[in-house]
Coordinates of C-alpha atoms and ligand atoms in Angstrom, one line a residue:
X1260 CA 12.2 11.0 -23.8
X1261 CA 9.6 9.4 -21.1
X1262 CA 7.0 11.4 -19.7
X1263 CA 6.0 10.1 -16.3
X1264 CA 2.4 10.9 -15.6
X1265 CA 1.7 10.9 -12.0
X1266 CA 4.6 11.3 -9.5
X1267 CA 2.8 9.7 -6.1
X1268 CA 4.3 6.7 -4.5
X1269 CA 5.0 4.6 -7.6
X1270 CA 5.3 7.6 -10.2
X1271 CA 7.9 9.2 -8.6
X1272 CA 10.2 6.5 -7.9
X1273 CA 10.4 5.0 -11.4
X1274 CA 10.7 8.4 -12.9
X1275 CA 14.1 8.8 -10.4
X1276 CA 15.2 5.5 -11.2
X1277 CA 15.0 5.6 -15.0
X1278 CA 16.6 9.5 -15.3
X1279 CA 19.6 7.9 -12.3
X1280 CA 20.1 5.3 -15.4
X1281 CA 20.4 7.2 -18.5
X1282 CA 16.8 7.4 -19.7
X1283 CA 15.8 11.2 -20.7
X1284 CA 13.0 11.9 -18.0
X1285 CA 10.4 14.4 -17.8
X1286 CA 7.8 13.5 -14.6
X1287 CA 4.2 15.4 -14.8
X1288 CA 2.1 15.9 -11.8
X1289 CA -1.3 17.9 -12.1
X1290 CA -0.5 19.1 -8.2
X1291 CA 1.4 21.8 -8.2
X1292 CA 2.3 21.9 -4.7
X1293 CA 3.8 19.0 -5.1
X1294 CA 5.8 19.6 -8.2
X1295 CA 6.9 23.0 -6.9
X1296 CA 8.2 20.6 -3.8
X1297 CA 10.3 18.1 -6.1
X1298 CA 11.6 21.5 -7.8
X1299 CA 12.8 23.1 -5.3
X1300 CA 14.7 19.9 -4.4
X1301 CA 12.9 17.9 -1.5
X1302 CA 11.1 14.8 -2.2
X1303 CA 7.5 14.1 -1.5
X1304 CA 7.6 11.0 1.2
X1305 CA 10.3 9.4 2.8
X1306 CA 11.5 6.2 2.0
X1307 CA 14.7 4.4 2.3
X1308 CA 16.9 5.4 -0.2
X1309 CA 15.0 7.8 -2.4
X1310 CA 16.6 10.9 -1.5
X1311 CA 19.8 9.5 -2.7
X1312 CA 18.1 8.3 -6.3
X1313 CA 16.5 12.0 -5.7
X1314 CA 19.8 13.8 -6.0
X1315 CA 21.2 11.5 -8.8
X1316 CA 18.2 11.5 -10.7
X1317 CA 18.1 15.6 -10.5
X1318 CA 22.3 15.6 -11.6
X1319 CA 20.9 13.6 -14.4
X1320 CA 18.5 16.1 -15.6
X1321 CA 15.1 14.9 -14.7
X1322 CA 12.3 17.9 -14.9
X1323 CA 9.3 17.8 -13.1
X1324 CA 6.6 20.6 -14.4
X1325 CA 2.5 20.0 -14.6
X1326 CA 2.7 20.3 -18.2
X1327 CA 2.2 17.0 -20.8
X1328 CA 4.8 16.6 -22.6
X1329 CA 4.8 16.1 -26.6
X1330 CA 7.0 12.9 -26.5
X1331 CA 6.8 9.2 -27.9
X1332 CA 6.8 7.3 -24.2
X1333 CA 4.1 7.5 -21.3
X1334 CA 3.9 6.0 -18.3
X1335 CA 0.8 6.9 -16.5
X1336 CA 1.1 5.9 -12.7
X1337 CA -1.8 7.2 -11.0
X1338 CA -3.7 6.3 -7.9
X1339 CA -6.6 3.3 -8.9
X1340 CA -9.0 3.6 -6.0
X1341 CA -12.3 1.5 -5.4
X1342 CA -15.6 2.0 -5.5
X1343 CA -16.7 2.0 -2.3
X1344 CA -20.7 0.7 -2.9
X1345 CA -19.6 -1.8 -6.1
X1346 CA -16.4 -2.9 -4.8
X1347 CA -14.9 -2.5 -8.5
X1348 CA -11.7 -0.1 -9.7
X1349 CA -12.5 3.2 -10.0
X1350 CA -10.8 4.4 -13.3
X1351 CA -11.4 7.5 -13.4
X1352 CA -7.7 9.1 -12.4
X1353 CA -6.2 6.7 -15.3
X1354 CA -9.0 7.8 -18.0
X1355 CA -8.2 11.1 -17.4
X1356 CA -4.8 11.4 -17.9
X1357 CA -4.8 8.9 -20.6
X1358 CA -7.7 11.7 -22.3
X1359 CA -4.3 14.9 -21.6
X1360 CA -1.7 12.6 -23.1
X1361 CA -3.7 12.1 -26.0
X1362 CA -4.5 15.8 -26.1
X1363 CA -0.6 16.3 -27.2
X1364 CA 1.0 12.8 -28.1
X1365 CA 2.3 12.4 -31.5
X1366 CA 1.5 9.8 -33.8
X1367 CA 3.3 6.3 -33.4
X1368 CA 3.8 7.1 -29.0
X1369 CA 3.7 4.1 -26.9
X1370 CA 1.2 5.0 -23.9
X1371 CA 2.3 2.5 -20.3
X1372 CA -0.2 2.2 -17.9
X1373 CA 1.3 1.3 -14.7
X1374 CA -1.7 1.8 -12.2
X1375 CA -3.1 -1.1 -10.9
X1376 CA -6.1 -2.3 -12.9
X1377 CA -8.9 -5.0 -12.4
X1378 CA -8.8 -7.5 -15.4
X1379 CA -10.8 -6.2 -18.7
X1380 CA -10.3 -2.2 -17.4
X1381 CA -8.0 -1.3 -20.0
X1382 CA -10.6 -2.3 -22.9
X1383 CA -13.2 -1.0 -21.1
X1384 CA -11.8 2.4 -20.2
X1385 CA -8.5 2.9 -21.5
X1386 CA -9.3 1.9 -25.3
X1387 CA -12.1 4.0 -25.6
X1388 CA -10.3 6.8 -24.2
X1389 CA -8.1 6.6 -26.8
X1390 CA -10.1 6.1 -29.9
X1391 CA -12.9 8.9 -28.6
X1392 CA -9.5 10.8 -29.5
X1393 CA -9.4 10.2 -33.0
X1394 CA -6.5 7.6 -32.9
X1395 CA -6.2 3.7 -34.1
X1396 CA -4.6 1.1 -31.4
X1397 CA -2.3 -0.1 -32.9
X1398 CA -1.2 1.9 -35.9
X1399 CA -1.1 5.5 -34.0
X1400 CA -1.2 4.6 -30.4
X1401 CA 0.6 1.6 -29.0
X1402 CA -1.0 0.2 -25.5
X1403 CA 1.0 -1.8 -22.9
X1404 CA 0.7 -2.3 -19.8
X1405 CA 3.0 -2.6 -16.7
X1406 CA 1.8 -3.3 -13.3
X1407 CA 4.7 -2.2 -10.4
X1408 CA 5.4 -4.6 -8.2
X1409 CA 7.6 -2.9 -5.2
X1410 CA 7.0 -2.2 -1.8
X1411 CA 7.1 0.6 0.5
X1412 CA 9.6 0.4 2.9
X1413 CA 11.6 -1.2 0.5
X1414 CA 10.7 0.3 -3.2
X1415 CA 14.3 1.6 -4.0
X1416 CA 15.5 -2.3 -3.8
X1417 CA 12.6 -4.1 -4.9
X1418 CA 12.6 -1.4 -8.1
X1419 CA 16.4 -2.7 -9.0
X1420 CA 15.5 -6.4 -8.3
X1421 CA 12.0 -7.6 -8.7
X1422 CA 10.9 -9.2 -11.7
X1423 CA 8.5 -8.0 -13.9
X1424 CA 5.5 -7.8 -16.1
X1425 CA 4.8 -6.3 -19.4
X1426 CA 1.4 -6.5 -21.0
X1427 CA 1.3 -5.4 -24.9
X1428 CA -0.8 -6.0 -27.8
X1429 CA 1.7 -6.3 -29.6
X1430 CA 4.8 -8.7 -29.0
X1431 CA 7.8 -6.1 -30.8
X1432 CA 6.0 -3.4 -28.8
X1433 CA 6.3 -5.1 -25.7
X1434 CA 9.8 -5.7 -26.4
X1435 CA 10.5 -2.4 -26.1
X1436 CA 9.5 -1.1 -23.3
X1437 CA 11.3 -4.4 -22.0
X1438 CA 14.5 -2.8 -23.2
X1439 CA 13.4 0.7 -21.3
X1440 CA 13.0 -1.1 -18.0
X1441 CA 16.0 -3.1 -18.3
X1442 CA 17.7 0.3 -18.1
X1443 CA 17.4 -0.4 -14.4
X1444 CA 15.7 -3.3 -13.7
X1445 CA 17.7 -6.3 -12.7
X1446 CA 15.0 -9.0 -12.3
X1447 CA 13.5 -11.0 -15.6
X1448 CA 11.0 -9.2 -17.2
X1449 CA 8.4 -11.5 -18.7
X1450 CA 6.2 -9.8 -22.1
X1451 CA 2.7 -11.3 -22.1
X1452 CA -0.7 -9.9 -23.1
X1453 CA -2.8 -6.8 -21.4
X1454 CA -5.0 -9.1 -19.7
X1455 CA -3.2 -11.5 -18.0
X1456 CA -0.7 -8.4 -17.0
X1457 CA -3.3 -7.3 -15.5
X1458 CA -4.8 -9.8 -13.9
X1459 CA -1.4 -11.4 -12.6
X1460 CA -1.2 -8.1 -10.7
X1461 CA -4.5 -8.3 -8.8
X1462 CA -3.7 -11.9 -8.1
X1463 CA -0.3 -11.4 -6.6
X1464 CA -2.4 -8.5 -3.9
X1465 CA -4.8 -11.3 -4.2
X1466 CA -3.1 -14.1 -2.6
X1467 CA -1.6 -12.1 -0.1
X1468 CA -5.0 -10.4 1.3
X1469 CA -6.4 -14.1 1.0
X1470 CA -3.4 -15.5 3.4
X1471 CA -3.3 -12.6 5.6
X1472 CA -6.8 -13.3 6.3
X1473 CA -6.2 -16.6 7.5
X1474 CA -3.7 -16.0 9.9
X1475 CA -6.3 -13.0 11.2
X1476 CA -9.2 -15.6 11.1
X1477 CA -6.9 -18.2 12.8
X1478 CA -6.1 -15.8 15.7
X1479 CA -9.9 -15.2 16.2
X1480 CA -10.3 -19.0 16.7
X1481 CA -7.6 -19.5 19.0
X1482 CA -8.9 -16.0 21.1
X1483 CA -11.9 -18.1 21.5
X1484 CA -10.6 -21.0 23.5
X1485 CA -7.3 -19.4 24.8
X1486 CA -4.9 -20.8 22.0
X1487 CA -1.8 -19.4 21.5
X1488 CA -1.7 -18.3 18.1
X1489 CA 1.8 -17.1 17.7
X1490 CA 2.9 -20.4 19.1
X1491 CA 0.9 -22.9 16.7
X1492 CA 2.0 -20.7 13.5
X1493 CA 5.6 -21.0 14.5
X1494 CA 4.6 -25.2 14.8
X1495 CA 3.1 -25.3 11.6
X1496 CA 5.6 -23.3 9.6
X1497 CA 8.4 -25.8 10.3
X1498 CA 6.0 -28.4 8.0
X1499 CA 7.7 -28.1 4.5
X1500 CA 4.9 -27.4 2.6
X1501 CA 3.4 -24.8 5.5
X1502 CA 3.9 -20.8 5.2
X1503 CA 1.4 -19.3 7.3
X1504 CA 1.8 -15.3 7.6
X1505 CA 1.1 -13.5 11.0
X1506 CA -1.8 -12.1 12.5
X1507 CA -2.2 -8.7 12.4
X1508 CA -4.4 -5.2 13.7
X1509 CA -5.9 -4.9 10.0
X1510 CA -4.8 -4.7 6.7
X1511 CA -3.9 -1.1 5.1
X1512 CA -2.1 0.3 2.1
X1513 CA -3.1 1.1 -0.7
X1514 CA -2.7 -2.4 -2.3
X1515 CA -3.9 -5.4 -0.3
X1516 CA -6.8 -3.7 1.0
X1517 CA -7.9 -2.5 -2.4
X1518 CA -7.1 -4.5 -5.1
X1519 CA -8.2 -7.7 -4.2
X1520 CA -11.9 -5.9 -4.2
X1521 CA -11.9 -5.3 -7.8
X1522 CA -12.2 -9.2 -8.1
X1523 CA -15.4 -9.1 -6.1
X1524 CA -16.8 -6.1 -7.8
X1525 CA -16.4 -7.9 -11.4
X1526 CA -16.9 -11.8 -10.4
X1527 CA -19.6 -11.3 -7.3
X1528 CA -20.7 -14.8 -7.5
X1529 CA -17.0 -16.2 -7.8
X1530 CA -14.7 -14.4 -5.6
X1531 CA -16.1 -16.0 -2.5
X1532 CA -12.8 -17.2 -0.7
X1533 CA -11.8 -13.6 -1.4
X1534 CA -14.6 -11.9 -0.7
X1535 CA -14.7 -13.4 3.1
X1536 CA -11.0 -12.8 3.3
X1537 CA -11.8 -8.9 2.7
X1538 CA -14.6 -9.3 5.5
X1539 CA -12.6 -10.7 7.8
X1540 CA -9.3 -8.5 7.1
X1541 CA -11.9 -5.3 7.3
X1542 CA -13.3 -6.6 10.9
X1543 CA -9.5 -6.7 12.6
X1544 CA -10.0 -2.8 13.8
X1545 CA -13.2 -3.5 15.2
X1546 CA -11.6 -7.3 16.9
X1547 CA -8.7 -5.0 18.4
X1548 CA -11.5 -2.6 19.7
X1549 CA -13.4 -5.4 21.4
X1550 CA -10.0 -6.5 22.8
X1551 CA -9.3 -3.4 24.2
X1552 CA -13.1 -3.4 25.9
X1553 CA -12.3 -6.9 27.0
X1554 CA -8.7 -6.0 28.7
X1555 CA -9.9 -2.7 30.2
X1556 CA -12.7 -4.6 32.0
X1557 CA -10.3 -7.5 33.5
X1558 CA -8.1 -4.9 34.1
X1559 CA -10.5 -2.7 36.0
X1560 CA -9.8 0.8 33.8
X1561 CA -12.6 3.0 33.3
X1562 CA -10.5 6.1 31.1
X1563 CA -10.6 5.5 27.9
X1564 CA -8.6 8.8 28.2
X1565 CA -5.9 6.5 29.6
X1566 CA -5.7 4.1 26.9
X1567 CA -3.1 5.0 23.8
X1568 CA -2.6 3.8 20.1
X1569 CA 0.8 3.6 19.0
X1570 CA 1.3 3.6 15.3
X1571 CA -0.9 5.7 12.7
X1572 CA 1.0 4.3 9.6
X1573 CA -0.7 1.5 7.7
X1574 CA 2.5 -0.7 8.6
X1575 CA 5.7 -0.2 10.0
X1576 CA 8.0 1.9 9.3
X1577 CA 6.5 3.8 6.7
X1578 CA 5.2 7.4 6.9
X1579 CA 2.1 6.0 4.5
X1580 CA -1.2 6.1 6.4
X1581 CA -3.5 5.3 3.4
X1582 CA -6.2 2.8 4.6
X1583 CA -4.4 2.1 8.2
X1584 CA -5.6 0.0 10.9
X1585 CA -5.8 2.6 13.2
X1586 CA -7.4 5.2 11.2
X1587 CA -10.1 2.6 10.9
X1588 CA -10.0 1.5 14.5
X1589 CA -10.6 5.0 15.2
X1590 CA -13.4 5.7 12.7
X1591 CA -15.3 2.7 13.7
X1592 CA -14.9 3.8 17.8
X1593 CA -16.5 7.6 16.3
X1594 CA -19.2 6.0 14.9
X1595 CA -20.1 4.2 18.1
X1596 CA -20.3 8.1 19.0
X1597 CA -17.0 7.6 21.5
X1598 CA -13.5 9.1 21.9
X1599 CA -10.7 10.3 23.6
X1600 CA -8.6 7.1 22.7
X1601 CA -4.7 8.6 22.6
X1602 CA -2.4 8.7 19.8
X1603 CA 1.4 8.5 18.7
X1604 CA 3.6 7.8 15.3
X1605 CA 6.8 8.3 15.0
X1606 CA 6.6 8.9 11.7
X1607 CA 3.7 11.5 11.8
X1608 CA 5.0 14.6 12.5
X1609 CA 1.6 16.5 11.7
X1610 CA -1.7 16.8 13.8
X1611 CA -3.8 14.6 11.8
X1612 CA -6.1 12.4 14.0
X1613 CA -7.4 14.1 17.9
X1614 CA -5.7 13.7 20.9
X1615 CA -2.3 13.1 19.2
X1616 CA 1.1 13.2 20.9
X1617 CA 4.4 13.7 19.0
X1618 CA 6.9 12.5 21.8
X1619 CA 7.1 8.9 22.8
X1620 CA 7.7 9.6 26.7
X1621 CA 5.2 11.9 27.0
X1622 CA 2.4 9.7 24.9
X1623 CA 3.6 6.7 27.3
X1624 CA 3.1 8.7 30.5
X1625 CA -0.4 9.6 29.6
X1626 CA -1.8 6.3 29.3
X1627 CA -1.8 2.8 31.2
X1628 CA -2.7 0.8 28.7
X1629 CA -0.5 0.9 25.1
X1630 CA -1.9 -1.0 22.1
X1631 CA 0.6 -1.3 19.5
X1632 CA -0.8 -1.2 16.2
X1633 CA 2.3 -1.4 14.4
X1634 CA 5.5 -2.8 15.0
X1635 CA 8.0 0.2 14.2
X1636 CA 11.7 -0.6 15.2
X1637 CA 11.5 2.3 18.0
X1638 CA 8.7 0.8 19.9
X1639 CA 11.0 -2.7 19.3
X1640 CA 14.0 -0.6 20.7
X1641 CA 12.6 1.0 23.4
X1642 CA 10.3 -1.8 25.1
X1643 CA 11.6 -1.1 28.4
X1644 CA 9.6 2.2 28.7
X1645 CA 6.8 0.2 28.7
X1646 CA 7.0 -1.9 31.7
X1647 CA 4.2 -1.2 33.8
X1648 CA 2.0 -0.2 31.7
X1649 CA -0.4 -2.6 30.6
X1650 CA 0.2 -4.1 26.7
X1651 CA -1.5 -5.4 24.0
X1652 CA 0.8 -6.3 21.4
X1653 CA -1.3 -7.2 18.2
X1654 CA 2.4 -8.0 16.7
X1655 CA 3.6 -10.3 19.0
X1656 CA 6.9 -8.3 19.3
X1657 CA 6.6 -6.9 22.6
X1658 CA 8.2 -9.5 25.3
X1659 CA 7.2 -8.4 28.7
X1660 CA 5.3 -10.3 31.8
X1661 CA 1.9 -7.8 31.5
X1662 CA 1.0 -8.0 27.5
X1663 CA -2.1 -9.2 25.9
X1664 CA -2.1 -10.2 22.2
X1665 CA -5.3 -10.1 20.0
Ligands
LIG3003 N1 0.2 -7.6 7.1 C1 -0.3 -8.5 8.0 N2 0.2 -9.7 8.2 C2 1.3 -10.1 7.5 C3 1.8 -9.3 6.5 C4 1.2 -8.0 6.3 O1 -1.3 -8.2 8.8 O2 1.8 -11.2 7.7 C5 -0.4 -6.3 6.9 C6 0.5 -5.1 7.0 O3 0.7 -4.7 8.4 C7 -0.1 -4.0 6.2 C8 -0.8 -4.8 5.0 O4 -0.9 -6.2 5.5 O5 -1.1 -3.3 6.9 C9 -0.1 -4.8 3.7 O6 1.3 -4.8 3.9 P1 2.4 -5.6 3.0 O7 3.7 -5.2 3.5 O8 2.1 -7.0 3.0 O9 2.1 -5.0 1.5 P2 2.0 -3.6 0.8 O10 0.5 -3.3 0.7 O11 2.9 -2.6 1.5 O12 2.6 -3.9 -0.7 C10 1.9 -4.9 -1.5 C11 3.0 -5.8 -2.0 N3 2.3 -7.0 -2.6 C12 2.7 -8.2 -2.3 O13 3.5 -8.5 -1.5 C13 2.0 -9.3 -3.1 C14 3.9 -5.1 -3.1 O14 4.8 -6.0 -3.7 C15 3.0 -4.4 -4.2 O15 3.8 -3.7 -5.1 C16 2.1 -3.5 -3.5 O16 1.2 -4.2 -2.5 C17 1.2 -2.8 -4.5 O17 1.5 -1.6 -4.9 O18 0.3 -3.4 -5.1

């Protein structure tokens, strides 16, 4: 039987996916709310697909309690955030439930740590943790570790068909939990040691932070002498060797906007390319901000009142806020002691930020100018409620005569 430790965005999904394919699945969660919300047959976020793995998983016989379990598999998937003054991963979520497992695991268990981890975290926390219980790696406690890879939006898919990576000390160890992922997992699953597991994770978040930024400093530079960004991307990507991503409002998530950090907390005088990429990825909100200074003075509106956000999420689609541009845009314009900017997700269907609206007519009525902060398909598929009002589309998806781009 697996125990699944941790039933957030990651947790929950793999703990579905492996019951929905024959594995005997018990998922722990030290929030009861939330448990008492998977038990009483509703899942926790929405997400294409999941309710249906939901159901099969629960006519499999998957339990979800707060209780660890005494069993001989763990996967611990819980939240790795940063430390906001150092920059590096804060383990503290993955220490302590590694500490509870070890309060009931047997002898001879085989303890998976899927959280995301910065290089070196799982000998500088995770070991410990173990031994300050009394056991030897090894012989009574077998560490691997296997970084997730999906995406929301697209998690139930990518879950079946991305390849993966499993860190182990040791090779027949890593072997099988190989076997245990096959269970569902259609894409090659390569066994390697701890360390590179876990650095290949960071990397892969890594590269993509790094890129994003380029394409964000890129449309800075062409802002500057009235360059059309969108344009000279599309040029370049038709070179062979050329894949330049798009510009965007900021980066959220809990992934690209964190991970790449723990590089910079542990290798300060290294991670320099990555280090300005985070810079330049955390000034977007702020560059939208300015924008929207810029375009209300050429556009002679004085009511900030007037002026609406659409999109909350951290991208589109999605009902994941974590980290988003707009939660951002908006704590930066609070700390320049302002407000009364107007907001509106589709997905959101609690109060969560001021001045909120949770119909798209009546958000569009209340405002002439709509900044579209992300690109979710009912903004796409309703562009013609737009027209006259002024635009600024920092996705480039909007195509009507009066919109501004970033
Ligand atoms: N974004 C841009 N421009 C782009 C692409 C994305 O501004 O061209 C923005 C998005 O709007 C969003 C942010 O970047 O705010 C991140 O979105 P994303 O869709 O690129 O990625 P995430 O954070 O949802 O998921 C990533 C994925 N990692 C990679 O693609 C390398 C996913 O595979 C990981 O599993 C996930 O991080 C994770 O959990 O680490």
């Amino acid at each position: 039987m697996v125990n699944v430790i941790g039933l957030g965005y990651i947790g929950l999904p793999t703990a579905l996916m492996m019951a929905s394919h024959g594995v005997e699945v018990i998922g722990t969660d030290y929030n009861k709310e939330l448990v008492a919300t998977l038990n009483a047959g509703r899942t926790t976020f929405k997400e294409e697909g999941l309710d249906e793995l939901f159901n099969n998983a629960v006519k499999a016989g998957i339990k979800f309690t707060t209780e660890y379990q005494v069993t001989d598999t763990y996967i611990v998937s819980v939240p790795t955030p940063y430390d906001k003054f150092s920059k590096k991963v804060d383990a503290c979520y993955v220490v302590s439930a590694i500490r509870d497992v070890m309060k009931v695991c047997p002898k001879g268990a085989t303890v998976v740590v899927e959280s995301t981890v910065s290089p070196g975290t799982i000998d500088r926390f995770v070991r410990p943790a173990v031994e300050d219980a009394g056991f030897v790696i090894g012989k009574d406690i077998n560490l691997v570790h296997a970084p997730e890879r999906i995406i929301p939006g697209n998690m139930v898919f990518e879950l079946l068909h991305n390849n993966r990576t499993i860190g182990a000390d040791d090779r027949n160890i890593g072997e099988k939990v190989k076997a245990l992922y096959s269970s569902f997992c259609q894409g090659e699953i390569v066994v390697t040691d701890i360390r590179t597991a876990e650095m290949t994770k960071v990397v892969e978040n890594t590269f993509r932070a790094v890129n994003i930024a380029f394409a964000n400093e890129l449309a800075k530079i062409c802002r500057h002498d009235n360059m059309d960004v969108y344009e000279i991307i599309r040029i370049c990507n038709m070179h062979p060797r050329v894949n330049i991503l798009q510009p965007g409002p900021g980066v959220g998530g809990h992934c690209i906007s964190v991970d790449p950090w723990f590089l910079v907390g542990d290798y300060p005088s290294l991670a320099k390319v990555i280090d300005e990429s985070m810079k330049t990825n955390d000034a977007m909100p702020d560059f939208v901000l300015n924008r929207i200074y810029e375009i209300m003075k050429e556009k002679g509106l004085s009511d900030i009142g007037r002026v609406g956000l659409y999109g909350l999420t951290y991208k589109e689609n999605v009902d994941d806020m974590r980290e988003s541009p707009t939660l951002q845009l908006l704590e930066s314009q609070q700390r320049h002691l302002a407000s009364g900017l107007k907001v509106y997700d589709p997905f959101i269907k609690k109060d969560v930020v001021a001045n909120q609206y949770h119909n798209l007519d009546e958000f569009i009525d209340s405002v002439d100018l709509v900044v579209i902060m992300v690109k979710h398909n009912e903004i796409k598929e309703n562009v013609e409620k737009l027209l006259g009002k002024v635009v600024l589309d920092c996705h480039n998806i909007i195509a009507l005569p009066e919109v501004y781009h970033i």
